[in-house]
XYZ file of C-alpha atoms in Angstrom:
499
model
C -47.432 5.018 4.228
C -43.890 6.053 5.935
C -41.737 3.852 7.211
C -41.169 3.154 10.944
C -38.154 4.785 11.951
C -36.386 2.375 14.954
C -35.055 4.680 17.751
C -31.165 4.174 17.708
C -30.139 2.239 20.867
C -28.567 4.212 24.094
C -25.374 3.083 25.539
C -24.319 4.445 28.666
C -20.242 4.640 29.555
C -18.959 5.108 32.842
C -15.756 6.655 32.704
C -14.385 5.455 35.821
C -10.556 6.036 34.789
C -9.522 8.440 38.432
C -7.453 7.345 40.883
C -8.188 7.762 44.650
C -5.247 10.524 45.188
C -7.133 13.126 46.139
C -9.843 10.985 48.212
C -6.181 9.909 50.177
C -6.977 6.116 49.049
C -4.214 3.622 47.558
C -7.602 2.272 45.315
C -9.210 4.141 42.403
C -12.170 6.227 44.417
C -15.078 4.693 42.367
C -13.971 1.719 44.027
C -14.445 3.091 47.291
C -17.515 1.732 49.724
C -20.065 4.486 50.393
C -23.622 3.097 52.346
C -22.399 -0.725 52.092
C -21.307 -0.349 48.284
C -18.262 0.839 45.482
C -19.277 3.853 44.297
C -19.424 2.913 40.995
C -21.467 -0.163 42.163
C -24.218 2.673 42.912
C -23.510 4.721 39.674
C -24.288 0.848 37.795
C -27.356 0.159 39.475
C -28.689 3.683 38.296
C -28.129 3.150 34.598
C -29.344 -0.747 34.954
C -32.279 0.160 35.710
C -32.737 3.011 33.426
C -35.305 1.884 31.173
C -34.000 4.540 28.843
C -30.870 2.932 28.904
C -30.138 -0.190 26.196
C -26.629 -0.725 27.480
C -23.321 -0.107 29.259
C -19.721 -0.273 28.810
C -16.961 0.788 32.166
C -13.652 2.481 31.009
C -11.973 1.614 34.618
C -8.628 2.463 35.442
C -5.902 0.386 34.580
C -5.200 -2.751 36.849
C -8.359 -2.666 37.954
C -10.802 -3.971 35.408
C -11.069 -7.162 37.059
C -12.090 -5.675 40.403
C -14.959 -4.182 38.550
C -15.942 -7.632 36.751
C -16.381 -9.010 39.674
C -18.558 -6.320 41.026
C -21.058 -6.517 37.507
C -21.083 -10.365 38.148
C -22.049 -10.393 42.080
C -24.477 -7.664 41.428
C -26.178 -9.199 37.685
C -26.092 -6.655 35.871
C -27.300 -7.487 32.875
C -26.962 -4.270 30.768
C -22.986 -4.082 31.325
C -21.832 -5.503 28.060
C -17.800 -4.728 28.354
C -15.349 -3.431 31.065
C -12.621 -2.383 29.177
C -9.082 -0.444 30.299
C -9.304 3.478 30.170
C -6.435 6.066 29.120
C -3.719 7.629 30.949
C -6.169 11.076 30.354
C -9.985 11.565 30.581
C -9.357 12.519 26.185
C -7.739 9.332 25.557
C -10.627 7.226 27.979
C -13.018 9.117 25.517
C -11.823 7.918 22.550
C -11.604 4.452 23.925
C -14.795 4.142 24.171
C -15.621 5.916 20.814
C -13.648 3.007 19.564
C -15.170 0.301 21.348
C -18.809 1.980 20.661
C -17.962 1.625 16.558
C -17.023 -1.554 16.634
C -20.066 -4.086 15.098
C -21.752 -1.123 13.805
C -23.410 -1.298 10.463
C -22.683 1.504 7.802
C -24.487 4.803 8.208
C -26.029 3.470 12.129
C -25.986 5.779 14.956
C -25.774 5.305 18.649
C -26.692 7.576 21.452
C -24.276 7.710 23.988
C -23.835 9.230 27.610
C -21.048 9.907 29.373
C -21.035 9.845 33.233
C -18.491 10.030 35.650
C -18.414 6.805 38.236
C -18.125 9.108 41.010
C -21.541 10.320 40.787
C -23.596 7.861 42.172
C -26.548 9.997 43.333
C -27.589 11.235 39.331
C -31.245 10.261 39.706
C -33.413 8.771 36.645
C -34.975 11.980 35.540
C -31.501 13.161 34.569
C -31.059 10.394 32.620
C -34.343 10.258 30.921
C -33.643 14.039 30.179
C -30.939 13.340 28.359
C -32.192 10.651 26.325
C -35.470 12.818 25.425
C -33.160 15.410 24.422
C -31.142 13.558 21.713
C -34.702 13.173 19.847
C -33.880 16.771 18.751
C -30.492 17.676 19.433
C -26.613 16.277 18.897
C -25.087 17.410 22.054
C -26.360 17.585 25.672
C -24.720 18.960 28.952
C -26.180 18.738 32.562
C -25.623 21.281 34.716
C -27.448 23.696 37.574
C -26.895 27.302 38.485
C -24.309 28.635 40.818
C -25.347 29.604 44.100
C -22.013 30.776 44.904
C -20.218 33.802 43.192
C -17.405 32.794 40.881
C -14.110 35.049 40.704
C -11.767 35.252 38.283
C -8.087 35.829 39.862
C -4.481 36.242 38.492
C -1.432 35.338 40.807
C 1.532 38.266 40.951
C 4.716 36.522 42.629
C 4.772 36.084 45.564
C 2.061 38.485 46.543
C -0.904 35.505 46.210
C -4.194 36.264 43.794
C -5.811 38.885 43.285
C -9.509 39.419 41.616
C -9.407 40.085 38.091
C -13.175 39.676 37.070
C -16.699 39.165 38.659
C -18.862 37.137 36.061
C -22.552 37.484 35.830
C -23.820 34.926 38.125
C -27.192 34.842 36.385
C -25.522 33.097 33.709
C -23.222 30.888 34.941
C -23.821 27.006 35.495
C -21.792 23.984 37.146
C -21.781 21.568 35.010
C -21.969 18.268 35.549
C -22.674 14.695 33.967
C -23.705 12.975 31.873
C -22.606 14.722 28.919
C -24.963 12.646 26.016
C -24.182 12.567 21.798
C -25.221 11.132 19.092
C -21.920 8.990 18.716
C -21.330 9.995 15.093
C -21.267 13.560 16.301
C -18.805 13.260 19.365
C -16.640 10.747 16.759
C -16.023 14.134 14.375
C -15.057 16.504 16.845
C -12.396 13.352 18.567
C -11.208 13.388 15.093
C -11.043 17.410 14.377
C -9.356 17.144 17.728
C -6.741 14.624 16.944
C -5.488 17.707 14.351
C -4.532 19.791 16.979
C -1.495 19.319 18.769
C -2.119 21.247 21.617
C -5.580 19.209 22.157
C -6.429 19.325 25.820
C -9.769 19.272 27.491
C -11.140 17.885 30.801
C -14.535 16.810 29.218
C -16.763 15.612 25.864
C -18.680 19.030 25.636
C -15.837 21.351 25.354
C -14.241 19.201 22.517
C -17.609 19.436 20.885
C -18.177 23.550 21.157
C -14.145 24.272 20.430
C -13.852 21.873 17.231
C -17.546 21.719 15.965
C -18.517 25.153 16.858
C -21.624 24.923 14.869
C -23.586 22.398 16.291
C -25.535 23.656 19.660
C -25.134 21.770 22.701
C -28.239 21.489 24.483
C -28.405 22.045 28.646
C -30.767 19.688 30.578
C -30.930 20.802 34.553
C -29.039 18.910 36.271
C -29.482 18.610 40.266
C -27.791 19.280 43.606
C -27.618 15.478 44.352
C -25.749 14.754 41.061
C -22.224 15.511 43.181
C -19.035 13.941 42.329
C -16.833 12.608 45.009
C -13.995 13.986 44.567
C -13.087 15.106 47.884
C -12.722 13.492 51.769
C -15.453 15.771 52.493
C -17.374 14.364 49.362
C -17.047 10.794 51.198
C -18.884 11.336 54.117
C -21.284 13.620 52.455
C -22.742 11.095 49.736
C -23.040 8.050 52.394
C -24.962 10.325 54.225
C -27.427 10.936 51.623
C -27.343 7.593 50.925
C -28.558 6.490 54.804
C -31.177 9.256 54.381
C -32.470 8.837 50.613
C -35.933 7.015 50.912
C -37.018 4.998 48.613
C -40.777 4.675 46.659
C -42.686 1.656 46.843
C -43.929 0.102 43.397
C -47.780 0.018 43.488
C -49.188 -3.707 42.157
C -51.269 -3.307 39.077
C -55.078 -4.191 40.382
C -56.570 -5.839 43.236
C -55.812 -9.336 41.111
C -51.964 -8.984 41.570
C -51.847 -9.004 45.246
C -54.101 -12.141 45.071
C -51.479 -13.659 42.804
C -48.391 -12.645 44.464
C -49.532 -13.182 48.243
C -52.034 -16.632 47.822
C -50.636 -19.413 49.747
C -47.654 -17.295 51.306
C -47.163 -17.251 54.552
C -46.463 -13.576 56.921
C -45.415 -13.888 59.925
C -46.129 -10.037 62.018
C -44.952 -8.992 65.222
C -46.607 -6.117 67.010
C -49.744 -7.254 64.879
C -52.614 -6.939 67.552
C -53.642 -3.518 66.245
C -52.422 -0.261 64.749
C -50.026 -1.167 61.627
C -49.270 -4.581 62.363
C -53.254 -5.215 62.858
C -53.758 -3.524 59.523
C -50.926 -5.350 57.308
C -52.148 -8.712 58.709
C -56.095 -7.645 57.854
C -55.087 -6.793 54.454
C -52.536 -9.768 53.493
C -55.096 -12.012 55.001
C -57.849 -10.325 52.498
C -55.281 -11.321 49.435
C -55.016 -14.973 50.616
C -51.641 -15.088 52.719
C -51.717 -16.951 55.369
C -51.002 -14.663 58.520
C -50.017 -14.965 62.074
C -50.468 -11.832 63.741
C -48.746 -11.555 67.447
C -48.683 -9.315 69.868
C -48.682 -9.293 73.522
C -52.717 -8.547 73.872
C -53.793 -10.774 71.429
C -51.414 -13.940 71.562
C -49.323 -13.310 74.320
C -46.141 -13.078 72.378
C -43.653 -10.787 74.196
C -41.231 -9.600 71.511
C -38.676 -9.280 74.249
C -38.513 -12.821 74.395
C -36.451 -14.972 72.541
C -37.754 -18.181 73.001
C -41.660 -16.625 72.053
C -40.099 -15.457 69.174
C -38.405 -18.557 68.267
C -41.852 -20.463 69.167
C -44.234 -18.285 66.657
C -41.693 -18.488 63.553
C -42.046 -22.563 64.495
C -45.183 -22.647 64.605
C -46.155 -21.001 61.830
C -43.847 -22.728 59.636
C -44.265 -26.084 60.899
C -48.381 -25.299 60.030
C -47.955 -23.821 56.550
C -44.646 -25.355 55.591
C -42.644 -22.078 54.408
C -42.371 -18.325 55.779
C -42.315 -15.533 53.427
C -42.274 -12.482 55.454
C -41.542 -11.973 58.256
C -42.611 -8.465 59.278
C -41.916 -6.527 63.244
C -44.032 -3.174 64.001
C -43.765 -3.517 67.555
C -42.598 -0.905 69.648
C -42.519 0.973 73.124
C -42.635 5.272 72.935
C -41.578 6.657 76.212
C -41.100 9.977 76.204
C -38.878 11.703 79.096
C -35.595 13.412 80.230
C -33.027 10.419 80.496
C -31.738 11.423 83.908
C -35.151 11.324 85.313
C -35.950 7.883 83.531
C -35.781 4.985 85.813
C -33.995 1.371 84.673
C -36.780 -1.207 83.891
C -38.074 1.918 81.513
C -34.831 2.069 79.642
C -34.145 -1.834 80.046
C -37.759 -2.010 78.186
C -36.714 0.257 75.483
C -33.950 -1.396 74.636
C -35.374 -4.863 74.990
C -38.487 -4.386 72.894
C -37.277 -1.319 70.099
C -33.888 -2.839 69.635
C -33.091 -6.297 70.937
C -36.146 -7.720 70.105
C -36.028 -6.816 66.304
C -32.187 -8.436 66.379
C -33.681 -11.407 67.781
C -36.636 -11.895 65.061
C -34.165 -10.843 62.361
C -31.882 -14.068 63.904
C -34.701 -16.267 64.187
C -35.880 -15.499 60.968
C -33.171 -15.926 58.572
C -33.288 -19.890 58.085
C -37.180 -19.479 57.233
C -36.364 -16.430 54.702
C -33.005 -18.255 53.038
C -35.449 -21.009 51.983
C -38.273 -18.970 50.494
C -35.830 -15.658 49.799
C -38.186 -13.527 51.564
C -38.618 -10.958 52.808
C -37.679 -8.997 56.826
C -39.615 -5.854 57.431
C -38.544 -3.210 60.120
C -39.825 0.019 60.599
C -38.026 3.119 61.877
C -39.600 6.907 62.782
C -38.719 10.261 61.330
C -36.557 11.138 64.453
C -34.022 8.921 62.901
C -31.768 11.320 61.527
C -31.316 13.667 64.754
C -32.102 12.398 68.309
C -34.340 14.993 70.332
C -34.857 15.810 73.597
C -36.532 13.742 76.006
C -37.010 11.708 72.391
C -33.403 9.666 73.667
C -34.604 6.109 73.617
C -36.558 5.872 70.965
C -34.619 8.372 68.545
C -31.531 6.431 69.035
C -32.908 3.042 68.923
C -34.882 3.813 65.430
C -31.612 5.226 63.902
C -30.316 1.538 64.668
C -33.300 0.328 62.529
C -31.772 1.764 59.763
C -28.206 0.949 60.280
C -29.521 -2.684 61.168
C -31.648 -2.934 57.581
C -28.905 -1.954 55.679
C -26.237 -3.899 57.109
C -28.529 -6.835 56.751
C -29.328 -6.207 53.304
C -26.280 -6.663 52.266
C -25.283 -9.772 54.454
C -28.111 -11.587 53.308
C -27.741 -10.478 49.926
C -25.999 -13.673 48.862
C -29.003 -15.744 50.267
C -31.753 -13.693 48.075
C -32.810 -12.650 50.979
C -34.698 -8.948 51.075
C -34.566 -6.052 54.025
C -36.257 -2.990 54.991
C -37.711 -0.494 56.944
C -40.348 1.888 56.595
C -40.186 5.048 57.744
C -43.476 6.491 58.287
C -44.564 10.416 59.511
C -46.696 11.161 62.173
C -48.816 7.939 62.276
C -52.353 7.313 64.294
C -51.912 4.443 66.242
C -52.768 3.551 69.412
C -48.979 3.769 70.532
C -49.030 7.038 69.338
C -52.245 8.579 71.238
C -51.351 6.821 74.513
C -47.995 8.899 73.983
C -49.877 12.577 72.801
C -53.156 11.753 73.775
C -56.115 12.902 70.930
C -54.483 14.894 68.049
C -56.027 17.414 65.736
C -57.921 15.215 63.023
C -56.643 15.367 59.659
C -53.055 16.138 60.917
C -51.832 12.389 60.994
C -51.492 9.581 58.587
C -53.527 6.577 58.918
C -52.119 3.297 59.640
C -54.139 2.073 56.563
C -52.241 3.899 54.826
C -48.845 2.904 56.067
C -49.978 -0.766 55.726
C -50.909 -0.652 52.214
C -47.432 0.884 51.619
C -45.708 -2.092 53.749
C -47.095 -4.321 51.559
C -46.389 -2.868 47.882
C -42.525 -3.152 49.628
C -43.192 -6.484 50.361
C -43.793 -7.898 47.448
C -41.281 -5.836 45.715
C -37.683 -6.280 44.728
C -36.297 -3.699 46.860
C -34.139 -4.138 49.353
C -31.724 -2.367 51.835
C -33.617 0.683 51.590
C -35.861 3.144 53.800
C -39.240 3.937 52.405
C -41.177 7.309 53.589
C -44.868 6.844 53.937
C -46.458 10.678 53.448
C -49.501 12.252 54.009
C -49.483 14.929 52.434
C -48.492 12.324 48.572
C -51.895 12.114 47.020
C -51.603 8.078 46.220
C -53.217 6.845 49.457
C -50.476 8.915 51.943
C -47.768 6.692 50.601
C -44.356 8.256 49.454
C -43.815 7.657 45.220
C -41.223 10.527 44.485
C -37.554 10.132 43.542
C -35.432 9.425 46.491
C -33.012 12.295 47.183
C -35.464 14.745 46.614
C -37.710 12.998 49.687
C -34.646 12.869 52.063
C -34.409 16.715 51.842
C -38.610 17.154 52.032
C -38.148 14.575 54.981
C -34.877 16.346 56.791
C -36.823 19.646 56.726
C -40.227 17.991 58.236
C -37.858 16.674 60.753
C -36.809 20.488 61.507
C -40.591 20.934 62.017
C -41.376 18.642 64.510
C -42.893 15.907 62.772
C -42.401 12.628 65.120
């Protein structure tokens, strides 16, 4: 019988040695807050909770290592094992960690190792998992994607500028990007090949590989358009927008049994739950054992609008059951209309119900979710990301939604409190069809669908984030794919029309 071969372990290193210079910050850039967050705050989560990922170790720039200590304890990451100073170059941060990665190894053990830059915090999981799959087989492995633009080659003459010296094939070229992934005793060699060469120079791990160990092949894993390094002040304001826009899937419980478990005896507390989504969360939390207070205007009398009703039904229900959970608020008002032709108690109703009122409930509800570490539940609407016409009031007060869940998120972070919103597509509800009247069946998602969702968030980890509910995904009409790759399915629905 052969012997079971253990996988060697995977250690990620973020190489987080830049300064902010070209950025124009006095602080290294991977420091900088994008979406509520230091970048390399983002870049950490993504390799925590890589499941292909054993451990970490940060290079971070000098003077700074405590800044990111700080950052690994307030966030728990458990898989960062060391922050450790990098080099005056990205060579000499390398071999760093090469260093650090020997040290406590036994004779003849390997490691697999990735390096990624801390100023890509969108690289997504599949990246990662590519590059783990591909060190089963290979030594070396580069990320990259194909050009869409046309690279030149130029020469400068004096004082005359540059002038185009070659056209490459464009078929063949790629951007790389990272990580860049080794078996450690293979990226060890070619540091020490390198150290022979006194003109040793390169700007990353795969180049040191295919100049001083020509003959071993480095492998290319796609890479994607998401995976972008900010390097730039344009690159700033470009990643915290796909952060505001990146929607996030909701993990599905295992079997009818674990929503039993995880919702008996809790209490949820829904506004806007006398029908549509709100009727159907409270139907099916109720069917798992929570205890649920639905309320809405028609059935209880509870006017969102007002604080003191609000105030009232968080009371009561706590003062009957003893705790709140999860505090959920679907209500809303769709008025559709050219804003110089709407009058003032239509806009003063807007306001009140799709904005104020969801400040109020999130105010009311914080003492009852600080003591369980529960759970507030917003929802927002496609027309989030770009106002339309006659779509004024309700556009712009959903796009606060969003701003409002993620500002909370992390303001109630420190209380283990939880926030989000769910951002469902065209939805049939009876908002919706007193708005557009009867719709062509089959073209809308049901509410079922978007309350089944609502409640795998829930009673999920997640927070801060915006979950798309689909029709068109085949698990029930509820959104499961990577994040960034939704945003861009959702901003080009959004060009469509969908509401």
């Amino acid at each position: 019988m052969s012997e079971h071969i253990a996988k060697p372990r995977t250690t990620a290193v973020i190489l987080a040695g830049g300064t902010g210079q070209r950025v124009g910050l006095s602080i290294p850039k991977q420091l900088l807050k994008i979406a509520g967050k230091a970048v390399i705050e983002h870049t950490l989560t993504t390799f925590d909770q890589a499941d292909s990922i054993d451990d970490i170790i940060v290079l971070m720039a000098p003077g700074y290592v405590p800044d990111v200590e700080k950052i690994v304890a307030k966030a728990g990451f458990g898989k960062v094992s060391r922050v450790i100073e990098g080099g005056a170059t990205r060579n000499e941060t390398t071999e760093r960690a090469i260093a650090a990665l020997r040290e406590g190894l036994a004779e003849g053990e390997d490691l697999n190792v990735l390096f990624h830059d801390a100023v890509r915090p969108l690289l997504s999981q599949r990246v990662i998992d590519d590059c783990v799959a591909a060190l089963e087989r290979y030594e070396a492995v580069d990320v990259a994607i194909p050009s869409a633009d046309t690279i030149i080659v130029t020469r400068t003459h004096g004082q005359d500028g540059e002038f185009i010296t070659e056209i490459p094939d464009r078929s063949r070229l790629r951007r790389g990007q990272t990580p860049q992934a080794f078996k450690l005793s293979t990226i060890r060699r070619a540091y020490d090949v390198a150290s022979g060469d006194p003109n040793f120079q390169a700007t990353d791990d795969c180049s040191v590989v295919l100049k001083y160990l020509p003959d071993v092949p480095i492998h290319v894993v796609a890479g994607d358009e998401y995976n972008m390094k900010v390097t730039q002040p344009v690159d700033v304001f470009i990643a915290d927008k796909l952060f505001q826009l990146a929607s996030t899937a909701a993990p599905e419980q295992n079997g009818e049994e674990a929503y039993r478990d995880l919702l008996t005896g809790k209490t949820v507390v829904i506004f806007g739950g006398s029908y549509g989504i709100g009727k159907d969360i409270a139907e099916l939390a109720g069917s798992y054992g929570a205890n649920v207070y639905a309320l809405g205007r028609s059935t209880t009398g509870t006017h969102v609008e007002n604080p003191e009703e609000v105030d009232d039904a968080l009371s009561k229900a706590y003062a009957e059951t003893g705790r709140i959970d999860y505090v959920v608020n679907t209500a809303g008002v769709l008025r559709i209309g050219k804003l110089a032709e709407t009058d003032n108690s239509t806009i003063e109703e807007a306001l009140k119900v799709n904005y104020l009122a969801p400040v109020q409930i999130a105010r009311s509800s914080y003492k009852y979710l600080a003591e369980t570490q529960g759970q507030l539940l917003l929802y927002t609407s496609s027309s989030y990301t770009r106002g339309r016409a006659e779509y004024s009031l309700y556009s712009s007060t959903k796009a606060a939604m969003v701003n409002l869940t993620q500002a909370l998120s992390d303001e109630w972070a420190g209380d283990s409190i939880r926030v989000n919103c769910i951002n469902p597509e065209r939805t049939a509800t009876p908002m919706r069809t007193k708005a557009f009247g009867q719709e062509p069946a089959g073209t809308l998602l049901s509410s079922e669908a978007v309350a089944r969702t609502s409640l795998d968030v829930l009673l999920s980890e997640l927070t801060g984030h915006v979950i798309d509910v689909r029709q068109q995904d085949p698990t029930a009409g509820a959104a499961r794919a990577s994040g960034f790759e939704q945003a861009l399915a959702g901003v080009l629905d959004r060009q469509d029309g969908v509401a």
